[in-house]
Amino acid sequence: MTWKRLISSEFYAIFTNIPLLVTVFGGVIIYSFLYPLPYINQTPKEQSIAVINLDDSQLSRTIERMANATPQVNIIEQVYNIDEAKALLVEGHITGFLLIPQHFYRDLLLEKSPHLLFAGNASYFLVYGTVIEGLVRSTSTLAAEVKVSRMVMRGDNIALASSQYSAIGLNLKPTFNASLGYLNYIVPAVFVLILHQTLLIALGLLTAGQYENKVKYHPVTELQSSYWLIYPVWQILLVRSLLMLIIYLMLFSFYFGYSFESYGINRLATIPDLMTLAFPFLLSVIFLGTVIGLLIPRKELATLVVLLSSLPLVFSAGFIWPTSNMPTVINVIAQFFPSTPAINGFLRLNQMGDSIDNLVQIKMQLWSLTLLYAMISGVLMHKKQHELNMIIKSS
Amino acid sequence: MRLLQSIKNEWQLICHDAWLKALLFWMPVILAIVIWGVFSAGIARDLPIGVVDHDNSSVSRSLIRNYNASPTLAVVNHFHSMEHANTALREGSIYALVIIPNSLEKNTLLGKAPQVTAFYNSQFILIGKLINSAMLSAHGTYVAQIETFKDLASTRGNVEQAIGEALPISSQISPLFNANTHYGQFLVTAVIPAMWQIIIIATIVLVWARPLQNTSLDVWLAHLNFNDELIKLIPYVLIFWIQGIVYLSVFYGTLQWPMHGSWLLLILAQFLLVLACTSVATLFFFITLDVTRAMSLVAGFAAPAFAFMGVTFPTTDMPLLAQLWRALLPISHYINVQIQQVNYATTFSHSAGSFVALIVFISGFYMAKLLVEKRKNSSALNETKKETVEKGCN
């Protein structure tokens, strides 16, 4: 009954548990390549569109050329009515189209503010946004040129005219992810969730594997001497959480260091700042995983439960859909999973350059969750230990 | 008769297994409600933004009122220092920060075209894009008002011409197939199939593994009749198929999201998807012959499926390797059919490729059968070897 024996048994239990090792090392490393894979190109570019040019003036052809010049769209087809364009869209050849109405040039000269029609396939929002952005950008350049030339015709100075075409300009600057890259958006948040989920599974597999009722198939003498039935619960929990913490601090550094660096993702936080969040995050997950392991009857269910929780946790974390627009119940429940405050905290710290002093609330939340789940796992483990020892004695 | 009998048997087993009951009946419902709940607002409203107003004039105030009037935006904070404003943007309590320069009013009246700067949080791309377009349109409306008003003087009160001068070209933007760009319609209809795939594959693995709870693997394998076991899966396939039909009816019936295509084709695709997932699960189980390891395979295979479906990020912009991985997931072929039917109402010939792909997955059953036979042969061989060795010793 020494600490040394406990530590070595725990070490042995972790490093001989093949499914655990596959999940922890295999899972974390494979996911670090697989998950970012679809987003490697960052932003959708050169979406194929069609043009319906009913005006066929020189100006309308200029519009086509300007649209083609944007990185967002690429005109691949000329069609003559909306139905043809829609047919191409349905077949997946194009993702949007531009309609230049008849007499567009004439109406422009008559200052009648002619309409252009932009259409995009809103079955895919990112594609739709890209097509519309390209079309709006190219025509607003044209509109500005038209205004400037009118001002010059009225006798304004060209230098003045080209800076004064709009009464008040708006300069919109994307901040924290200047390129609007999708990889920069998804990966920093999802990697936190991957660490969260694999760690939950690992603890679930380990704990459930030990505390499930095996009396039926295993000789009692073998079970009697199991270290998890002999040592006091607090010692087991302490050793287990510290060992897993050390393993996961390494994996955490691999993600937040090597992976982020190689994908070119912002790393604004200092290592000590990251660690002050990483400690309570990993510890709270370790204890939550232990609680799960003690609640399920068979170890394979750990993977199942965690797997099913993944998508709800991603979408309720607040980085995809604003929390203010979510039902309060969902938001409150989500706060009990360490992933929610952790994703939020790490994004603020590492992606948005917030100072650790502003994250007191998140730090407190993670430490409270650690305490809460540590207590629950202590109570449950104590109960299980007692039950199993009784069963072994009686058989 | 045998089929009915086996359905009855399975039904009794399901009733006695709380986890199986959960996976087949109430868990999918709860998960679907949570996902629908998150996006139930459909369109994001009142996203908090902050303002630093260096001018504090009637023009700047009415500009701010215009931003606030946008349904997407809510001006929640007027900052007096850039420092506080920056902190708020960094901690995410505001999604955008608008900075109005001093002498905005003076410069506007002098025609000097002052610039308003807005920093929006693009770390949250979806929210950032909403803010971006809401700001552009709120700002554009206000500026057009000012310019029209100015031009009214030069056009001697001709409103139409004044508008024409302020906005030389106007545009109409039309989002096809999702007319009000409803996020529920867009994301929920893709996330729920992704979860459905996870549930089907995981449940079938558990069903295969059930006998192993009280029999050892070798004994079970020795008495295994693969085709008989497949018949036992029929009730599960039917239940999952019903799950699929239920979620479709809720989306396009109860919630009345638009559905233009053929229900028949869609429901047929669902049936094939359930078969494809059952087949993949069977293969996973017989590759590992261990429930925990099979479940790890399920996790690796199905958990990232949503990212590869090509709904949020277009397939055409994925690298080849990602497209290949996508092709290995049954759900990505199903979602093609779903989008084609629901949004475009195409004919069968457009979706034929996806149907064929789903059918190809069913070959997993055959591969699993080969694995079983191989395993049986090798153990039979071992036994005969043992026997000969024993005989030899005698």
CSV table of N, CA, C and O in Angstrom, one decimal, chain B residues 55-112:
chain,number,residue,atom,x,y,z
B,55,ASP,N,-17.3,62.4,-32.6
B,55,ASP,CA,-17.9,63.6,-33.1
B,55,ASP,C,-19.1,64.1,-32.3
B,55,ASP,O,-19.2,65.3,-31.9
B,56,ASN,N,-20.0,63.2,-31.9
B,56,ASN,CA,-21.1,63.6,-31.1
B,56,ASN,C,-21.9,64.7,-31.7
B,56,ASN,O,-22.3,65.7,-31.0
B,57,SER,N,-22.3,64.5,-32.9
B,57,SER,CA,-23.1,65.5,-33.6
B,57,SER,C,-24.4,64.9,-34.0
B,57,SER,O,-24.6,63.7,-33.8
B,58,SER,N,-25.3,65.7,-34.6
B,58,SER,CA,-26.6,65.1,-35.0
B,58,SER,C,-26.4,64.1,-36.1
B,58,SER,O,-27.1,63.0,-36.2
B,59,VAL,N,-25.4,64.3,-37.0
B,59,VAL,CA,-25.1,63.3,-38.1
B,59,VAL,C,-24.6,62.0,-37.5
B,59,VAL,O,-25.1,60.9,-37.8
B,60,SER,N,-23.7,62.1,-36.6
B,60,SER,CA,-23.1,60.9,-36.0
B,60,SER,C,-24.2,60.1,-35.2
B,60,SER,O,-24.3,58.9,-35.3
B,61,ARG,N,-25.0,60.9,-34.5
B,61,ARG,CA,-26.1,60.2,-33.7
B,61,ARG,C,-27.1,59.5,-34.6
B,61,ARG,O,-27.5,58.4,-34.4
B,62,SER,N,-27.4,60.2,-35.7
B,62,SER,CA,-28.4,59.5,-36.6
B,62,SER,C,-27.8,58.3,-37.3
B,62,SER,O,-28.5,57.3,-37.6
B,63,LEU,N,-26.5,58.4,-37.6
B,63,LEU,CA,-25.8,57.3,-38.2
B,63,LEU,C,-25.9,56.1,-37.2
B,63,LEU,O,-26.2,54.9,-37.6
B,64,ILE,N,-25.6,56.3,-36.0
B,64,ILE,CA,-25.6,55.2,-35.0
B,64,ILE,C,-27.1,54.7,-34.8
B,64,ILE,O,-27.3,53.5,-34.7
B,65,ARG,N,-28.0,55.6,-34.9
B,65,ARG,CA,-29.4,55.1,-34.8
B,65,ARG,C,-29.8,54.2,-36.0
B,65,ARG,O,-30.5,53.2,-35.8
B,66,ASN,N,-29.2,54.6,-37.1
B,66,ASN,CA,-29.4,53.7,-38.3
B,66,ASN,C,-28.8,52.3,-38.1
B,66,ASN,O,-29.4,51.3,-38.6
B,67,TYR,N,-27.6,52.3,-37.6
B,67,TYR,CA,-27.0,50.9,-37.3
B,67,TYR,C,-27.9,50.1,-36.3
B,67,TYR,O,-28.2,49.0,-36.5
B,68,ASN,N,-28.3,50.8,-35.3
B,68,ASN,CA,-29.1,50.2,-34.3
B,68,ASN,C,-30.5,49.7,-34.8
B,68,ASN,O,-31.1,48.7,-34.4
B,69,ALA,N,-31.0,50.4,-35.9
B,69,ALA,CA,-32.3,50.1,-36.4
B,69,ALA,C,-32.2,48.8,-37.3
B,69,ALA,O,-33.2,48.2,-37.5
B,70,SER,N,-31.0,48.4,-37.7
B,70,SER,CA,-30.8,47.1,-38.4
B,70,SER,C,-31.3,46.0,-37.5
B,70,SER,O,-30.8,45.9,-36.3
B,71,PRO,N,-32.1,45.1,-38.0
B,71,PRO,CA,-32.6,44.0,-37.1
B,71,PRO,C,-31.4,43.1,-36.6
B,71,PRO,O,-31.5,42.5,-35.6
B,72,THR,N,-30.3,43.0,-37.4
B,72,THR,CA,-29.2,42.2,-37.1
B,72,THR,C,-28.4,42.8,-35.9
B,72,THR,O,-27.7,42.1,-35.2
B,73,LEU,N,-28.3,44.1,-35.9
B,73,LEU,CA,-27.4,44.8,-35.0
B,73,LEU,C,-28.1,45.4,-33.8
B,73,LEU,O,-29.3,45.8,-33.9
B,74,ALA,N,-27.4,45.5,-32.7
B,74,ALA,CA,-27.9,46.3,-31.5
B,74,ALA,C,-26.7,47.0,-31.0
B,74,ALA,O,-25.7,46.4,-30.6
B,75,VAL,N,-26.7,48.3,-31.0
B,75,VAL,CA,-25.7,49.1,-30.4
B,75,VAL,C,-25.9,49.1,-28.9
B,75,VAL,O,-26.8,49.7,-28.3
B,76,VAL,N,-25.0,48.3,-28.2
B,76,VAL,CA,-25.2,48.1,-26.7
B,76,VAL,C,-24.3,49.0,-25.9
B,76,VAL,O,-24.5,49.1,-24.7
B,77,ASN,N,-23.3,49.6,-26.5
B,77,ASN,CA,-22.3,50.2,-25.7
B,77,ASN,C,-21.7,51.5,-26.4
B,77,ASN,O,-21.3,51.4,-27.6
B,78,HIS,N,-21.7,52.6,-25.7
B,78,HIS,CA,-21.0,53.8,-26.2
B,78,HIS,C,-19.8,53.9,-25.4
B,78,HIS,O,-19.8,54.2,-24.2
B,79,PHE,N,-18.6,53.7,-26.0
B,79,PHE,CA,-17.4,53.8,-25.2
B,79,PHE,C,-16.8,55.2,-25.2
B,79,PHE,O,-16.9,55.9,-26.2
B,80,HIS,N,-16.1,55.6,-24.2
B,80,HIS,CA,-15.5,56.9,-24.1
B,80,HIS,C,-14.0,56.8,-24.4
B,80,HIS,O,-13.4,57.8,-24.7
B,81,SER,N,-13.5,55.5,-24.2
B,81,SER,CA,-12.0,55.4,-24.5
B,81,SER,C,-11.8,54.2,-25.4
B,81,SER,O,-12.6,53.2,-25.4
B,82,MET,N,-10.8,54.3,-26.3
B,82,MET,CA,-10.5,53.2,-27.2
B,82,MET,C,-10.1,52.0,-26.4
B,82,MET,O,-10.3,50.9,-26.9
B,83,GLU,N,-9.5,52.2,-25.3
B,83,GLU,CA,-8.9,51.1,-24.5
B,83,GLU,C,-10.1,50.2,-24.1
B,83,GLU,O,-10.0,48.9,-24.3
B,84,HIS,N,-11.1,50.8,-23.5
B,84,HIS,CA,-12.3,50.0,-23.1
B,84,HIS,C,-12.9,49.3,-24.3
B,84,HIS,O,-13.3,48.1,-24.2
B,85,ALA,N,-13.0,50.0,-25.3
B,85,ALA,CA,-13.7,49.5,-26.5
B,85,ALA,C,-12.9,48.3,-27.1
B,85,ALA,O,-13.5,47.2,-27.4
B,86,ASN,N,-11.6,48.4,-27.1
B,86,ASN,CA,-10.7,47.3,-27.5
B,86,ASN,C,-10.9,46.0,-26.7
B,86,ASN,O,-11.0,44.9,-27.2
B,87,THR,N,-10.9,46.3,-25.4
B,87,THR,CA,-11.1,45.2,-24.4
B,87,THR,C,-12.4,44.5,-24.7
B,87,THR,O,-12.5,43.2,-24.7
B,88,ALA,N,-13.5,45.2,-24.9
B,88,ALA,CA,-14.8,44.6,-25.1
B,88,ALA,C,-14.8,43.8,-26.4
B,88,ALA,O,-15.4,42.7,-26.4
B,89,LEU,N,-14.1,44.3,-27.4
B,89,LEU,CA,-14.0,43.5,-28.7
B,89,LEU,C,-13.2,42.2,-28.5
B,89,LEU,O,-13.6,41.2,-29.0
B,90,ARG,N,-12.1,42.3,-27.7
B,90,ARG,CA,-11.3,41.1,-27.5
B,90,ARG,C,-12.0,40.1,-26.6
B,90,ARG,O,-11.8,38.9,-26.8
B,91,GLU,N,-12.8,40.6,-25.7
B,91,GLU,CA,-13.4,39.6,-24.8
B,91,GLU,C,-14.7,39.0,-25.4
B,91,GLU,O,-15.4,38.2,-24.8
B,92,GLY,N,-15.1,39.6,-26.6
B,92,GLY,CA,-16.2,39.0,-27.3
B,92,GLY,C,-17.6,39.5,-26.8
B,92,GLY,O,-18.6,39.0,-27.1
B,93,SER,N,-17.6,40.6,-25.9
B,93,SER,CA,-18.9,41.1,-25.4
B,93,SER,C,-19.5,41.9,-26.5
B,93,SER,O,-20.7,42.1,-26.5
B,94,ILE,N,-18.7,42.5,-27.5
B,94,ILE,CA,-19.3,43.1,-28.7
B,94,ILE,C,-18.7,42.4,-29.9
B,94,ILE,O,-17.5,41.9,-29.8
B,95,TYR,N,-19.4,42.3,-31.0
B,95,TYR,CA,-18.9,41.6,-32.1
B,95,TYR,C,-18.3,42.6,-33.1
B,95,TYR,O,-17.6,42.2,-34.1
B,96,ALA,N,-18.6,43.9,-33.0
B,96,ALA,CA,-18.0,44.9,-33.8
B,96,ALA,C,-17.8,46.2,-33.1
B,96,ALA,O,-18.6,46.5,-32.1
B,97,LEU,N,-16.8,47.0,-33.5
B,97,LEU,CA,-16.6,48.3,-32.9
B,97,LEU,C,-16.6,49.3,-34.0
B,97,LEU,O,-15.8,49.3,-34.9
B,98,VAL,N,-17.5,50.3,-33.9
B,98,VAL,CA,-17.6,51.3,-34.9
B,98,VAL,C,-16.9,52.6,-34.4
B,98,VAL,O,-17.2,53.0,-33.3
B,99,ILE,N,-16.0,53.2,-35.2
B,99,ILE,CA,-15.3,54.4,-34.7
B,99,ILE,C,-15.7,55.5,-35.6
B,99,ILE,O,-15.4,55.5,-36.8
B,100,ILE,N,-16.3,56.5,-35.0
B,100,ILE,CA,-16.8,57.7,-35.8
B,100,ILE,C,-15.8,58.8,-35.6
B,100,ILE,O,-15.5,59.2,-34.4
B,101,PRO,N,-15.1,59.3,-36.6
B,101,PRO,CA,-14.1,60.3,-36.5
B,101,PRO,C,-14.7,61.7,-36.0
B,101,PRO,O,-15.9,61.9,-36.2
B,102,ASN,N,-13.8,62.6,-35.5
B,102,ASN,CA,-14.3,63.9,-35.1
B,102,ASN,C,-14.5,64.7,-36.4
B,102,ASN,O,-14.1,64.4,-37.4
B,103,SER,N,-15.3,65.7,-36.2
B,103,SER,CA,-15.8,66.6,-37.3
B,103,SER,C,-16.4,65.8,-38.5
B,103,SER,O,-16.2,66.1,-39.6
B,104,LEU,N,-17.1,64.7,-38.1
B,104,LEU,CA,-17.9,63.9,-39.2
B,104,LEU,C,-18.9,64.8,-39.8
B,104,LEU,O,-19.0,64.9,-41.0
B,105,GLU,N,-19.7,65.5,-39.0
B,105,GLU,CA,-20.7,66.3,-39.5
B,105,GLU,C,-20.2,67.5,-40.4
B,105,GLU,O,-20.7,67.7,-41.5
B,106,LYS,N,-19.2,68.1,-39.9
B,106,LYS,CA,-18.6,69.3,-40.6
B,106,LYS,C,-18.1,68.8,-42.0
B,106,LYS,O,-18.5,69.4,-43.0
B,107,ASN,N,-17.4,67.7,-42.0
B,107,ASN,CA,-16.8,67.2,-43.2
B,107,ASN,C,-17.9,66.7,-44.2
B,107,ASN,O,-17.7,66.8,-45.4
B,108,THR,N,-18.9,66.1,-43.6
B,108,THR,CA,-20.0,65.7,-44.5
B,108,THR,C,-20.7,66.8,-45.2
B,108,THR,O,-20.9,66.8,-46.4
B,109,LEU,N,-20.9,67.9,-44.4
B,109,LEU,CA,-21.5,69.1,-45.0
B,109,LEU,C,-20.6,69.8,-46.0
B,109,LEU,O,-21.1,70.3,-47.0
B,110,LEU,N,-19.3,69.7,-45.7
B,110,LEU,CA,-18.4,70.3,-46.7
B,110,LEU,C,-18.1,69.4,-47.9
B,110,LEU,O,-17.4,69.8,-48.8
B,111,GLY,N,-18.7,68.2,-47.9
B,111,GLY,CA,-18.5,67.3,-49.0
B,111,GLY,C,-17.1,66.7,-49.0
B,111,GLY,O,-16.6,66.4,-50.0
B,112,LYS,N,-16.5,66.6,-47.8
B,112,LYS,CA,-15.2,66.0,-47.8
B,112,LYS,C,-15.1,64.5,-47.6
B,112,LYS,O,-14.0,64.0,-47.4
